[in-house]
CSV table of C-alpha atoms in Angstrom, one decimal:
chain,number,residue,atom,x,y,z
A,1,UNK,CA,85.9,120.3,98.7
A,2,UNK,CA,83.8,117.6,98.3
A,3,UNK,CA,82.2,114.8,100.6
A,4,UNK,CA,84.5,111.4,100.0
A,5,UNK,CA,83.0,107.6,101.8
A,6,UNK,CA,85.9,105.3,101.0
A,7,UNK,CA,85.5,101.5,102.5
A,8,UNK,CA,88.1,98.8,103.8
A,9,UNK,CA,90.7,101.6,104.8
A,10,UNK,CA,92.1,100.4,107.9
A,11,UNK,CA,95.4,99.5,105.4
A,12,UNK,CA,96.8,99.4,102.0
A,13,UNK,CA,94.9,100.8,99.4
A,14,UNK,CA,92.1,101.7,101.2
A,15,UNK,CA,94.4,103.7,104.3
A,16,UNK,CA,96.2,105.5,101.5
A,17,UNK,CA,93.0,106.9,99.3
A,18,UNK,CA,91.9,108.2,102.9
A,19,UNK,CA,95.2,110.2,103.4
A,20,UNK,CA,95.2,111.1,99.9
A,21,UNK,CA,91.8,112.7,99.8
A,22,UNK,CA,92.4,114.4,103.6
A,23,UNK,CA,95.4,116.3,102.2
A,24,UNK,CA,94.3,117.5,99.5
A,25,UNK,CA,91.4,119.3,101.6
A,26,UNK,CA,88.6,117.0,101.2
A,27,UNK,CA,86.2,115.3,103.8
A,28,UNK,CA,86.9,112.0,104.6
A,29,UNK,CA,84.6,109.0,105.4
A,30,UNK,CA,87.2,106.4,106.3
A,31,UNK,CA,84.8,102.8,106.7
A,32,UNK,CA,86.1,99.5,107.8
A,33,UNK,CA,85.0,96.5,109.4
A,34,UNK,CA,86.6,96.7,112.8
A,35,UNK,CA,88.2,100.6,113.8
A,36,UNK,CA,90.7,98.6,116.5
A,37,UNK,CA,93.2,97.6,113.4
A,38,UNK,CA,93.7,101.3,112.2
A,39,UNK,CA,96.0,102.5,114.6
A,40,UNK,CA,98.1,104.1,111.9
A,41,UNK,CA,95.4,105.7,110.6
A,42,UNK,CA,93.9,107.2,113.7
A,43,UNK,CA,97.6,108.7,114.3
A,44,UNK,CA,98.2,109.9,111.1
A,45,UNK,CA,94.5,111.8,111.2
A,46,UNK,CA,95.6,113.4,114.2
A,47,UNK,CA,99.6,114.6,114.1
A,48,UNK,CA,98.3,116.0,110.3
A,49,UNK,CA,95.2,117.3,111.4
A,50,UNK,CA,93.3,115.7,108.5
A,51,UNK,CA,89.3,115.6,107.9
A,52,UNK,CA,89.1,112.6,108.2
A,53,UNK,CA,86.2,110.5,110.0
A,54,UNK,CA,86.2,106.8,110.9
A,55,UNK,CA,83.2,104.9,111.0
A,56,UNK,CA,82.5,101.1,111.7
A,57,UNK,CA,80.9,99.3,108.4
A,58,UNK,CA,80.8,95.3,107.3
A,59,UNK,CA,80.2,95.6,103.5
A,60,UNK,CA,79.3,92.0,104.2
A,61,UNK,CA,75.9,93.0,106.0
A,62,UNK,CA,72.9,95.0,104.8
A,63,UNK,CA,72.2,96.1,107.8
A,64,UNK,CA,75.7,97.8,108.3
A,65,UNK,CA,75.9,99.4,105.7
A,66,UNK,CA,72.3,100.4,105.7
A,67,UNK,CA,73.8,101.8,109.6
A,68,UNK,CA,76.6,103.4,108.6
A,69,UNK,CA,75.3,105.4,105.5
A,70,UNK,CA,72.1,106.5,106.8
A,71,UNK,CA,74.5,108.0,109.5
A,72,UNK,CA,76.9,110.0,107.4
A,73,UNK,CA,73.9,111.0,105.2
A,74,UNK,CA,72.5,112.4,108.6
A,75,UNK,CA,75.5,113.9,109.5
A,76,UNK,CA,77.0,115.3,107.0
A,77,UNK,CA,74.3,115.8,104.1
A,78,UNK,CA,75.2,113.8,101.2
A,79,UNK,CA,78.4,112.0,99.8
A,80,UNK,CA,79.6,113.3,96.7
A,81,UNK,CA,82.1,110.0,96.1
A,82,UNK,CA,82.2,106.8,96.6
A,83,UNK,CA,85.3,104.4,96.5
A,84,UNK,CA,84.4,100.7,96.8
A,85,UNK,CA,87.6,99.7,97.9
A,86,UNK,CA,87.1,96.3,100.4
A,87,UNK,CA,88.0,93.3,99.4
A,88,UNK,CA,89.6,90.1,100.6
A,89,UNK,CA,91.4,87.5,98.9
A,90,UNK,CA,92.2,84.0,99.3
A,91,UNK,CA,93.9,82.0,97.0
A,92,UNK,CA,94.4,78.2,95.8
A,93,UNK,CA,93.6,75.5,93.2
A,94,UNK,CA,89.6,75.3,92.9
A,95,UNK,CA,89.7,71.7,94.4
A,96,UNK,CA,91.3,72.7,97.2
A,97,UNK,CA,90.1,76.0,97.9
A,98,UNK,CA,87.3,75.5,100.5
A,99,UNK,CA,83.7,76.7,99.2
A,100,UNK,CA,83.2,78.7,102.5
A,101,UNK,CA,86.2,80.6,100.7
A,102,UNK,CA,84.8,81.0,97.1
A,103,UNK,CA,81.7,82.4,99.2
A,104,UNK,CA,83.5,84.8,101.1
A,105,UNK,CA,85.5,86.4,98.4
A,106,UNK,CA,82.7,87.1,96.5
A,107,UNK,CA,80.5,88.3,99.3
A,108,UNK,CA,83.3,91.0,100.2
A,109,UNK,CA,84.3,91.9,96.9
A,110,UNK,CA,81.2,91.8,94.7
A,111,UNK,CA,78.2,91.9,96.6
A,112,UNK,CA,79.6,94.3,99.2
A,113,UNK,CA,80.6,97.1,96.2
A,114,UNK,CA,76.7,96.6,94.9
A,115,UNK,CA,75.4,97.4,98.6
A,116,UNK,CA,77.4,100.3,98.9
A,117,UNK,CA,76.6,101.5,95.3
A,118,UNK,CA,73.0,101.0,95.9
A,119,UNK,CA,72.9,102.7,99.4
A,120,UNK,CA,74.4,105.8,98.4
A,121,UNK,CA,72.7,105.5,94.3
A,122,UNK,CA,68.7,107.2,95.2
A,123,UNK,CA,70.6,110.3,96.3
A,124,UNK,CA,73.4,110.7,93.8
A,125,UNK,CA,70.9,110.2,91.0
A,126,UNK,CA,68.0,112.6,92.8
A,127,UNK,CA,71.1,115.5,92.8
A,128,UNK,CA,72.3,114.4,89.5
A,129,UNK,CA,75.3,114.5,90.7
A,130,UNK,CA,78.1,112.1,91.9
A,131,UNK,CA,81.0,109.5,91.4
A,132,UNK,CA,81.6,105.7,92.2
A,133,UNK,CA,85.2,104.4,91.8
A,134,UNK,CA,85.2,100.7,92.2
A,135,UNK,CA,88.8,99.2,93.2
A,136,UNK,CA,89.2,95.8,90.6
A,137,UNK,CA,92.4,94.6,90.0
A,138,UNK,CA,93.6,93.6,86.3
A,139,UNK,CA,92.5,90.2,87.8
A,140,UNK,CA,89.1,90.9,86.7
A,141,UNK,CA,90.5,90.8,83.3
A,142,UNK,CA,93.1,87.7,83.6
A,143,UNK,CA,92.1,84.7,85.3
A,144,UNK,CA,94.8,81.9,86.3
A,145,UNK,CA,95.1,79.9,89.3
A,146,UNK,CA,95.8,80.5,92.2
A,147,UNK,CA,93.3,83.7,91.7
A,148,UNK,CA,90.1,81.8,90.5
A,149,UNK,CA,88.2,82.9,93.2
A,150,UNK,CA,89.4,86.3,93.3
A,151,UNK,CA,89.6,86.9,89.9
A,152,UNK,CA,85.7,85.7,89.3
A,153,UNK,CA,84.6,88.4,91.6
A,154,UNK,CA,86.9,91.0,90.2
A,155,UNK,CA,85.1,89.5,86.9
A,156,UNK,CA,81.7,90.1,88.3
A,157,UNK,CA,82.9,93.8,90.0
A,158,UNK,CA,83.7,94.7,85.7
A,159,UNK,CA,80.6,93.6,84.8
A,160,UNK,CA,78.4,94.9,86.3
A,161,UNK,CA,80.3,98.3,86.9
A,162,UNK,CA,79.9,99.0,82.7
A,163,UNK,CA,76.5,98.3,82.8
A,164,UNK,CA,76.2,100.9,86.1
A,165,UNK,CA,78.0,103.4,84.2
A,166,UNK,CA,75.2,103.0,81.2
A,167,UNK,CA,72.3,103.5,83.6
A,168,UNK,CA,73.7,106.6,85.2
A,169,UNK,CA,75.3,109.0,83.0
A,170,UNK,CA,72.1,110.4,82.1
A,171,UNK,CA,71.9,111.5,85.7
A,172,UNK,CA,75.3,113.1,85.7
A,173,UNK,CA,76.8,110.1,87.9
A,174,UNK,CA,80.4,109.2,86.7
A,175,UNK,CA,81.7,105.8,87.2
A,176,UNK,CA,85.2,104.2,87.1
A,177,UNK,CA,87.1,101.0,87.2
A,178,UNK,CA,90.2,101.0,88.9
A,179,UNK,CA,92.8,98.7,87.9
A,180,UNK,CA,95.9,97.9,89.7
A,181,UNK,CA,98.6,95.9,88.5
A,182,UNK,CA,100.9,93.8,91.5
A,183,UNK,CA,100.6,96.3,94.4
A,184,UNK,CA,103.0,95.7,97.5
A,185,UNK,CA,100.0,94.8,99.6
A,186,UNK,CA,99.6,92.0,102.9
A,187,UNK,CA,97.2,90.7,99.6
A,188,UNK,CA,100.5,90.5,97.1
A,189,UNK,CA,102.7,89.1,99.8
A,190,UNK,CA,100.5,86.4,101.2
A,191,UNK,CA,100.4,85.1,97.3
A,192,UNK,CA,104.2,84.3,98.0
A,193,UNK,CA,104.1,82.3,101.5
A,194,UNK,CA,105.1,78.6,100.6
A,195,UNK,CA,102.3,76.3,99.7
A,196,UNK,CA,102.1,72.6,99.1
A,197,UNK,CA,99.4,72.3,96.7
A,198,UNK,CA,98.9,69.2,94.5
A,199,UNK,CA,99.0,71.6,91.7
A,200,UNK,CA,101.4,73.6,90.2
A,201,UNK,CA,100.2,76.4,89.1
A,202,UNK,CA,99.7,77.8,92.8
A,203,UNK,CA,103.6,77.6,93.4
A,204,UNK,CA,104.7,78.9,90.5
A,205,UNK,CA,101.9,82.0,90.5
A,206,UNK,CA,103.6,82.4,94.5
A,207,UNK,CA,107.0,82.8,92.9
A,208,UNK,CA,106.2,85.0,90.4
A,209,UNK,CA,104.5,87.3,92.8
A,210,UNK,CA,107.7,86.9,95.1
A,211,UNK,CA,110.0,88.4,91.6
A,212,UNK,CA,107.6,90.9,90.8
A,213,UNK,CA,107.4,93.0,94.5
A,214,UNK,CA,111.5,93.0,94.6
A,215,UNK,CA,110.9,96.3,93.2
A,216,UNK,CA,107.7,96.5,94.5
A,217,UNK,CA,104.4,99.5,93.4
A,218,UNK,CA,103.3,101.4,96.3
A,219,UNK,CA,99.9,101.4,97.0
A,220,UNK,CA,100.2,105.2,97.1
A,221,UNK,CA,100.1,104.8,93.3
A,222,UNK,CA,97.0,103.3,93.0
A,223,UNK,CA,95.7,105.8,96.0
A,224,UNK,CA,97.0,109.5,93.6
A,225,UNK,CA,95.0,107.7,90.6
A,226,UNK,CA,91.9,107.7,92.5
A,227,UNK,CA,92.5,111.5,93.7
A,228,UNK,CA,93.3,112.0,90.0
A,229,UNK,CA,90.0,110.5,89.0
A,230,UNK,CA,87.8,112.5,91.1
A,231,UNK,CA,89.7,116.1,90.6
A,232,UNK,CA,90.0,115.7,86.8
A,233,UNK,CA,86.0,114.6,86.8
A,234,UNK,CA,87.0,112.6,84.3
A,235,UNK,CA,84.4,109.8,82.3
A,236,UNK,CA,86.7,107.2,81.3
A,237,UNK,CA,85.3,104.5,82.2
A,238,UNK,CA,88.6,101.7,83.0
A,239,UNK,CA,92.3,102.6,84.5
A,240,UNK,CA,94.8,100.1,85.1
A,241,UNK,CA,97.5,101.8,87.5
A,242,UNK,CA,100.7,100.2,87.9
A,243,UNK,CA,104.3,99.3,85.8
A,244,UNK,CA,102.7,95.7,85.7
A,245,UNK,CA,99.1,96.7,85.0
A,246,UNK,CA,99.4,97.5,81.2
A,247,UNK,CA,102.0,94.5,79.9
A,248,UNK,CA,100.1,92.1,81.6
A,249,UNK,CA,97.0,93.1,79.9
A,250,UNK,CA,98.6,93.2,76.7
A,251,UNK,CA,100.4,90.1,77.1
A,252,UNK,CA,96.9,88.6,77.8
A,253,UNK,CA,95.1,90.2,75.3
A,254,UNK,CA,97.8,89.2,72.7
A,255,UNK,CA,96.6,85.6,72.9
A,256,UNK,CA,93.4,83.5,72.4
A,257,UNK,CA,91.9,81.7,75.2
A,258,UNK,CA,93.5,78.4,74.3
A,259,UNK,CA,97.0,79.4,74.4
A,260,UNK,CA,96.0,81.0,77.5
A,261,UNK,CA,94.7,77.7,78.6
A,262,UNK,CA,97.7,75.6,76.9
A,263,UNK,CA,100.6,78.7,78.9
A,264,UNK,CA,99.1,78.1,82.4
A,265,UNK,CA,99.4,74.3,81.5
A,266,UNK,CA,103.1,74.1,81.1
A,267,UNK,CA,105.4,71.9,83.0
A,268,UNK,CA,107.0,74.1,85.3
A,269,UNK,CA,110.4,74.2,83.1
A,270,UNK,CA,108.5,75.2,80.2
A,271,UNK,CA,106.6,77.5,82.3
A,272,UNK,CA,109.5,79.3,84.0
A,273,UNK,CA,111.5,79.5,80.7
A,274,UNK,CA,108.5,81.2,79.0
A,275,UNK,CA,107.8,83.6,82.1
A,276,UNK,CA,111.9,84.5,82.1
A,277,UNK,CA,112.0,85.2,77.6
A,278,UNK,CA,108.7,86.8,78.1
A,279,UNK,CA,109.2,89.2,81.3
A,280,UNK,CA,113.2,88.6,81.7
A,281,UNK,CA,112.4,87.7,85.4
A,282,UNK,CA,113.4,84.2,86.7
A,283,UNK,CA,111.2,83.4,89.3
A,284,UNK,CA,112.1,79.9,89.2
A,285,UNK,CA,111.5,78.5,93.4
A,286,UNK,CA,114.8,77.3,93.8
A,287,UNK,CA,116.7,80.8,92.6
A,288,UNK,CA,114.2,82.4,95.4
A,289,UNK,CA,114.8,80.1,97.9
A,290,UNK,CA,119.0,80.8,97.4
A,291,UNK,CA,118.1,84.5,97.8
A,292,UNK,CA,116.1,84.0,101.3
């Protein structure tokens, strides 16, 4: 059994690591921002019995995470795993996205994964022994609007998770990127709500997000590779989970940064042609719009 602190689990992802790890008879540090929106996961703890503890943390503050750490660490001894999960994500075209936004995004998702690494990192590496799984997306591989802001701290999460992993093998620490493909998250379906941006690229982004979770990925896929991860105590270092995860990379990887440039800058026939000979999905706005 060992000692699991996972963060932002009061849904999604997150929620399903937390019932993941409980199950399969591990201890459970479930950490969110506010402990009145997990209602599902306070019922599920208790009809299966789970070890699972909820505390409150903001990865957005020192101080609360400083709070909440110092507490399990009292408690409970040491954490053997941690699963930088939190994140938030807003989307739209750079010049409209407000810079309070941009901030946000990357406060959550990239600065609140290096205060949790480096509240629980003295310990791991005086015990020469633990595990850090941070949650990216195969956004911090691919950037195209409307995910700039997202995708730059998924970007920054990749970055400087290798050069963690370097520093802390010697000290028997394993490390891992996680990264999901489209998920059938509140995330994935607030990418499809209607928008009237004065560019392109966020309407057409919406549409193909709208296509892609017809069949949609549970996040209970994502939630078994982490388990996976920890059990195996396995060192590879990157995982992309998902039936979208690997193509997308591929197809990204398959061109140089100016076709990547010149594809995103498409008309949106051109663009909707390519996406339907390259993926066989039309996700052209009007064909969705029929379907509602």
């Amino acid at each position: 059994m060992k000692t699991i602190l996972i963060t932002g689990t009061n849904r999604g992802i997150g929620m399903e690591t937390a019932l993941a790890f409980g199950r399969a008879g591990h201890k459970v540090f479930a950490a969110m921002r506010n402990l009145e929106k997990a209602s599902d996961l306070k019922q599920l703890i208790k009809h299966e019995s789970l070890a699972i503890t909820m505390y409150q943390m903001d990865v957005d503050s020192d101080e609360s995470v400083a709070q909440c750490i110092d507490a399990i660490m009292n408690e409970h001894g040491h954490i053997d795993v941690l699963v930088n999960n939190a994140g938030i994500e807003r989307h739209g075209s750079i010049e409209e996205m407000p810079m309070a936004d941009i901030k946000a995004v990357m406060e959550t998702n990239y600065f609140g994964a290096v205060r949790c690494i480096k509240a629980v990192l003295t310990k791991m590496r005086q015990e020469k022994n633990g595990c850090i799984i941070n949650i990216s997306s195969i956004s911090g591989k691919i950037a195209c609007t409307p995910l700039s802001a997202y995708s730059a701290s998924k970007f920054a999460l990749e970055s400087i998770t290798e050069s963690l992993a370097q520093e802390v093998k010697p000290y028997n620490i394993r490390v891992s990127l996680v990264e999901p493909g489209i998920i059938n998250t509140e995330m994935a379906v607030a990418i499809t709500e209607k928008n009237n941006s004065l560019y392109p690229q966020v309407r057409r982004f919406g549409s193909l997000f709208a296509e892609s979770l017809k069949t949609p990925t549970p996040a209970a896929m994502v939630s078994d590779k982490i388990l996976e991860i920890v059990e195996s105590e396995t060192w590879q270092l990157k995982h992309p989970v998902g039936p979208t995860a690997e193509p997308f990379l591929g197809w990204r990887a398959s061109m140089t940064d100016e076709q990547w440039v010149d594809w995103n800058a498409q008309t949106d026939e051109e663009w909707y042609d390519a996406v339907e000979s390259t993926f066989g999905m039309n996700c052209r706005e009007e064909k969705l719009e029929k379907e509602k």
